[in-house]
CSV table of C-alpha atoms in Angstrom, one decimal:
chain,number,residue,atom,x,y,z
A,259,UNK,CA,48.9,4.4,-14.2
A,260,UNK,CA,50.7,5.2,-17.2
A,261,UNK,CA,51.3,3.2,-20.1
A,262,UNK,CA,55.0,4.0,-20.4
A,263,UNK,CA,57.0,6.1,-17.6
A,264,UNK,CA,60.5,7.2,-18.6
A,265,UNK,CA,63.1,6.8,-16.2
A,266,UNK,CA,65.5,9.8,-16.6
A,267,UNK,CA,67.7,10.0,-13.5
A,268,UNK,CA,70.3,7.5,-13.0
A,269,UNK,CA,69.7,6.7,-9.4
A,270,UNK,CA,66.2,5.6,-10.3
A,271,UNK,CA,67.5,4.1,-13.4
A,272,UNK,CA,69.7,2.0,-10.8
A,273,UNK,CA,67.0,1.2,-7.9
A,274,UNK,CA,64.8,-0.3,-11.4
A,275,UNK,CA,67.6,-2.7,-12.6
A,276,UNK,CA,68.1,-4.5,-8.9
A,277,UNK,CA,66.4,-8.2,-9.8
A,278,UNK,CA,63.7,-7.9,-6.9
A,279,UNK,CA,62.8,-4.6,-8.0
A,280,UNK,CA,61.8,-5.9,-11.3
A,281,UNK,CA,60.3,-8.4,-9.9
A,282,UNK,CA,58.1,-6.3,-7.6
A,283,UNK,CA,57.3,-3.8,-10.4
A,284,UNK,CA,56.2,-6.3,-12.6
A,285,UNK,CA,53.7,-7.7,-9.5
A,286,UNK,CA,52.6,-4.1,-8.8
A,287,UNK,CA,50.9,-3.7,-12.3
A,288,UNK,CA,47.7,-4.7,-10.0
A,289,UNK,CA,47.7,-3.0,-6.7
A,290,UNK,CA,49.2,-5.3,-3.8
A,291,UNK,CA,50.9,-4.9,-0.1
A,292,UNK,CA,53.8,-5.9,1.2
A,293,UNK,CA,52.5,-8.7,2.3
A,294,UNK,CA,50.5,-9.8,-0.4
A,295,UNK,CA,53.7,-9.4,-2.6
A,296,UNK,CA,55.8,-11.6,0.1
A,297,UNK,CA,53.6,-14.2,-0.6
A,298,UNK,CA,53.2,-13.9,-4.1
A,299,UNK,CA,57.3,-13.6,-4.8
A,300,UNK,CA,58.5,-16.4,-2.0
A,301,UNK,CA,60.2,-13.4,-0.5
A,302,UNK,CA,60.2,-12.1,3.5
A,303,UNK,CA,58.1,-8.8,4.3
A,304,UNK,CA,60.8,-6.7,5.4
A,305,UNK,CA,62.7,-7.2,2.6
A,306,UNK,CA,59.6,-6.2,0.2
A,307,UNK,CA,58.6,-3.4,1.9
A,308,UNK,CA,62.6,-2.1,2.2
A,309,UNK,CA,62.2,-2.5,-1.5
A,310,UNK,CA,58.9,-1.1,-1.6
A,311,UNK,CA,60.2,2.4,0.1
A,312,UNK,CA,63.3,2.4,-2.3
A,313,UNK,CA,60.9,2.0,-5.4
A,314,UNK,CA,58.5,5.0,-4.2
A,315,UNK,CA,61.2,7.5,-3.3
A,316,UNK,CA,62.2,7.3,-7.1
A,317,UNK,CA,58.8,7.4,-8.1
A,318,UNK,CA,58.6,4.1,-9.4
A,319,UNK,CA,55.6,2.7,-7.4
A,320,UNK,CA,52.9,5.1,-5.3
A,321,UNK,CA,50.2,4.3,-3.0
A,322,UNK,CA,47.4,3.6,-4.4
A,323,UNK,CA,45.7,3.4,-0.8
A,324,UNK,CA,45.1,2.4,3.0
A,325,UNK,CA,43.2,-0.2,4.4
A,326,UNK,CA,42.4,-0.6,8.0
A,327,UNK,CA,42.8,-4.1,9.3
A,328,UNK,CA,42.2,-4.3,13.4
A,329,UNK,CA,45.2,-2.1,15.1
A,330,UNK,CA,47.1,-2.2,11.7
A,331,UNK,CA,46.8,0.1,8.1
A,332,UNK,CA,48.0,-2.1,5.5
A,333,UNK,CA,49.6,0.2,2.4
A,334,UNK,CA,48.5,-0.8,-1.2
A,335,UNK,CA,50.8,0.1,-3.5
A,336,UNK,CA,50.7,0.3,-7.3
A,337,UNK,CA,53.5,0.9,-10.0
A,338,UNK,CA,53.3,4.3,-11.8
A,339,UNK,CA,53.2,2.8,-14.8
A,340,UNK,CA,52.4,-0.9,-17.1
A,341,UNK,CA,55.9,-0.3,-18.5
A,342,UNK,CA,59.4,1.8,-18.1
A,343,UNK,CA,62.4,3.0,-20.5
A,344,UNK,CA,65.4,4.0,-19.2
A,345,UNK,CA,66.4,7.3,-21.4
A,346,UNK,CA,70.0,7.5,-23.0
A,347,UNK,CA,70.1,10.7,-20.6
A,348,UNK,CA,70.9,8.4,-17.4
A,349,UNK,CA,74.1,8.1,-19.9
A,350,UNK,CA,74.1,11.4,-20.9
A,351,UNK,CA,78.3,11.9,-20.9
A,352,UNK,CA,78.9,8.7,-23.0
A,353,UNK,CA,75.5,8.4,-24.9
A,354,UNK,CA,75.6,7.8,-28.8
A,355,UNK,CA,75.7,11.3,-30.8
A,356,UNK,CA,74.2,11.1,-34.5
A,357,UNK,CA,75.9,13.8,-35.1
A,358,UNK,CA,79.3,12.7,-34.6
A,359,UNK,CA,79.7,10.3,-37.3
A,360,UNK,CA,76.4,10.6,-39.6
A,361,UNK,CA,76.5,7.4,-42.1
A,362,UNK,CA,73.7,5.9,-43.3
A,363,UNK,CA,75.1,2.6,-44.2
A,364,UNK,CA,76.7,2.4,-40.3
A,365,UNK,CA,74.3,0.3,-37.8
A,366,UNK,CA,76.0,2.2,-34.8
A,367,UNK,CA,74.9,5.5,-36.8
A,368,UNK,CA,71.6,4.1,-37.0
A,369,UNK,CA,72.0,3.4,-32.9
A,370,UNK,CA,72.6,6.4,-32.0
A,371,UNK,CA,69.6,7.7,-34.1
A,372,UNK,CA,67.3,5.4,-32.2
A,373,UNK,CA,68.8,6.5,-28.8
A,374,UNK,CA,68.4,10.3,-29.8
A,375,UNK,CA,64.5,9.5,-30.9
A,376,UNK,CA,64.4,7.9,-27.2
A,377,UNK,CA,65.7,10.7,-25.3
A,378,UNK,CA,64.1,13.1,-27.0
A,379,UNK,CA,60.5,11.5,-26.9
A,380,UNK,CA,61.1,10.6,-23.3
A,381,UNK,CA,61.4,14.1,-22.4
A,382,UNK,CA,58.7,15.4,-24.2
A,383,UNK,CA,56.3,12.4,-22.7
A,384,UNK,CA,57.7,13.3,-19.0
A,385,UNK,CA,56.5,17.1,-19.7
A,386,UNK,CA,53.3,16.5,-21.3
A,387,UNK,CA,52.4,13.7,-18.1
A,388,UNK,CA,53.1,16.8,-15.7
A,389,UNK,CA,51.2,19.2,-17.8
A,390,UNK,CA,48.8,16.7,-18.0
A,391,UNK,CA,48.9,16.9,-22.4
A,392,UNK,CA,49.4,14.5,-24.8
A,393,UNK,CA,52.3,14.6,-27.3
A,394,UNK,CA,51.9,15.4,-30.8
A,395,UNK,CA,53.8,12.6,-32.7
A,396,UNK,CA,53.6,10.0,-35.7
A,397,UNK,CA,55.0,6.6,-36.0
A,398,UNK,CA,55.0,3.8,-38.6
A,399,UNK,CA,56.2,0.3,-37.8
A,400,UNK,CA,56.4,-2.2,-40.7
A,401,UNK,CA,58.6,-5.4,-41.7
A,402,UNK,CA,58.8,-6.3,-45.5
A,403,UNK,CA,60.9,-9.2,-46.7
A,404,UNK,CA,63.0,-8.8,-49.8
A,405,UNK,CA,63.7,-11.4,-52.4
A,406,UNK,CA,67.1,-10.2,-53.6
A,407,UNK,CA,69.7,-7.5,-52.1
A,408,UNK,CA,68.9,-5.7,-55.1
A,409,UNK,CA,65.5,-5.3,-53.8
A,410,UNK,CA,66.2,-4.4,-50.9
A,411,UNK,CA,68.6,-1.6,-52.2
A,412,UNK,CA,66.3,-0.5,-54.6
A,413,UNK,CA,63.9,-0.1,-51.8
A,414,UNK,CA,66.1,2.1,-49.6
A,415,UNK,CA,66.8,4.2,-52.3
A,416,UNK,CA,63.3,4.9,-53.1
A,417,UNK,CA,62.5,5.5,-49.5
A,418,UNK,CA,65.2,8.2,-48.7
A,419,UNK,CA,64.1,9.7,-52.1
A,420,UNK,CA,60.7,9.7,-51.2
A,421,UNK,CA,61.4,11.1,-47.5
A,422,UNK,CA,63.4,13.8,-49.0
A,423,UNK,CA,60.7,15.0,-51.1
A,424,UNK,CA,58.5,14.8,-48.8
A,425,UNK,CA,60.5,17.3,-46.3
A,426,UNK,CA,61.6,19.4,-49.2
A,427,UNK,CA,57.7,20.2,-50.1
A,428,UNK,CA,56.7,21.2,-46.5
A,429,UNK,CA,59.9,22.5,-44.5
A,430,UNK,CA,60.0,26.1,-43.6
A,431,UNK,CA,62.4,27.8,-42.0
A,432,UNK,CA,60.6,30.9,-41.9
A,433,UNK,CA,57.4,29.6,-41.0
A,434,UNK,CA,56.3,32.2,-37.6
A,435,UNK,CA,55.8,29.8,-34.9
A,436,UNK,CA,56.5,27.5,-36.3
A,437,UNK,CA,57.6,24.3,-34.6
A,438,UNK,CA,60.7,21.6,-36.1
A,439,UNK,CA,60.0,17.9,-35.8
A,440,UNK,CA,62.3,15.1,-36.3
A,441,UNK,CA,61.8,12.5,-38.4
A,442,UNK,CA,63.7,9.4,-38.2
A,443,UNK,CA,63.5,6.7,-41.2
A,444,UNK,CA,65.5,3.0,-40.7
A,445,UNK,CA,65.8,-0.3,-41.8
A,446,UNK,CA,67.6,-3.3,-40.4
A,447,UNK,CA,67.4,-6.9,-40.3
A,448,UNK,CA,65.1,-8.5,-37.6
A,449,UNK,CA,67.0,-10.6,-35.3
A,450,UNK,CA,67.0,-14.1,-35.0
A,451,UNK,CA,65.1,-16.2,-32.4
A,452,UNK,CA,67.6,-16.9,-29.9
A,453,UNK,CA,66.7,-20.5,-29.9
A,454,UNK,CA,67.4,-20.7,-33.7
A,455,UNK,CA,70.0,-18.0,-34.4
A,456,UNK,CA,70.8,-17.4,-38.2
A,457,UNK,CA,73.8,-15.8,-39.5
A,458,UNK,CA,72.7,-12.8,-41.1
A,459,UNK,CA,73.2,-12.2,-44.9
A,460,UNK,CA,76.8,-11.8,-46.5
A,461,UNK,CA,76.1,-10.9,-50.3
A,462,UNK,CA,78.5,-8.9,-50.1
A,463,UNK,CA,82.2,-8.6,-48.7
A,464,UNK,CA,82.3,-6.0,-46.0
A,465,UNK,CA,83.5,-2.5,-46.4
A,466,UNK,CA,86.3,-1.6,-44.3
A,467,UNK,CA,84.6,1.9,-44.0
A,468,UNK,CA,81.0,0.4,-42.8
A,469,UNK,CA,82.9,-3.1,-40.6
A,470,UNK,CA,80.0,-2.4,-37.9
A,471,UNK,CA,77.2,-4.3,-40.9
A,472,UNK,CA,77.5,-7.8,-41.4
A,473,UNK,CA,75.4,-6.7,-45.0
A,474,UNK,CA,76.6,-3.9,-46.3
A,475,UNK,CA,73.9,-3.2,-48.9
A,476,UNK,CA,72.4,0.2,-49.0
A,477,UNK,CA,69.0,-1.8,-48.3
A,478,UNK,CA,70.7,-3.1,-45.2
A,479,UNK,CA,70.9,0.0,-43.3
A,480,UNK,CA,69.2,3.0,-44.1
A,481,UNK,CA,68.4,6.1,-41.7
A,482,UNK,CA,67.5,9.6,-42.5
């Protein structure tokens, strides 16, 4: 079982959102037959194992074996992975392109660079599972909370200094074989706990240009 499968074409994309699906797939992260799921979900047999067949002919679930009982061979199955993304490319006419509107104080700018990164790393992860390789890659994931907005832009502007340093010192175009990487830098609010929702901040007064950023500090939004 994988860690985390990517779900690139739309009909599977489709068969993964249906409510009983989900609910089967999140059952099936230990092995279990239709009728052990019935029981577990408070749902009939034939129903399951119609949903069973629709998740394994996109790859969603897989036998994981065959036991004998008396007359009858009860099917185990098993989901193909503890956890799925659906890419942006089940989207791929109307997905979000970075390089349509590049702006680094926009939050749907910064949207569309996170969709890219998923797409993107979703397909590399779907060739290296079939090639049976891992994929080269680096991430940092860290939340720091400012005292003032001035902070917070002072901080952006050191980071996107510092990232275009770094990328200055060791890009090369000529470099044979070389290989590009993308590297993706943002900053954005954290979200509120739905059950105590908090307006964001409003320091400043919105800029007709950026009207997608509720703060439109520098600090606020920041993606290279």
């Amino acid at each position: 079982m994988l860690d985390v499968a990517v779900i690139e074409d739309p009909a599977a994309a489709e068969a993964s959102l249906d409510p009983i699906r989900r609910r089967i797939l999140a059952a099936l992260a230990e092995p279990g037959s239709a009728a052990a799921l019935a029981a577990r979900l408070g749902l009939a047999r034939q129903k399951v194992n119609y949903h069973l067949k629709e998740l394994e002919r996109h790859g969603l679930v897989e036998l994981a074996e065959e036991r004998r009982k008396g007359n009858v061979t009860e099917r185990v199955y098993r989901a193909t992975a503890a956890s799925y993304v659906i890419s942006p490319a089940v989207l791929a006419a109307v997905s979000p392109d970075p390089a349509r509107a590049p702006d680094q104080l926009s939050a749907r700018w910064l949207l569309a660079l996170g969709s890219r990164l998923v797409q993107e790393v979703g397909t590399l992860l779907t060739g290296a599972a079939r090639a049976q390789r891992r994929v080269a890659s680096f991430g940092i994931d860290a939340e720091v909370r400012f005292a003032s907005a001035a902070d917070r832009t002072a901080f952006a502007d050191g980071l996107a200094e510092a990232v275009a340093t770094l990328v200055a010192r060791y890009h090369d175009d000529s470099a044979p074989g070389g290989r590009s990487h993308r590297v993706v830098v943002g900053l954005h609010q954290i979200p509120a706990a739905p059950a105590t929702p908090v307006a964001p901040e409003t320091d400043s007064a919105p800029d007709s240009a950026h009207d997608d950023a509720p703060d439109t500090g520098p600090g606020q939004e920041n993606a290279r």
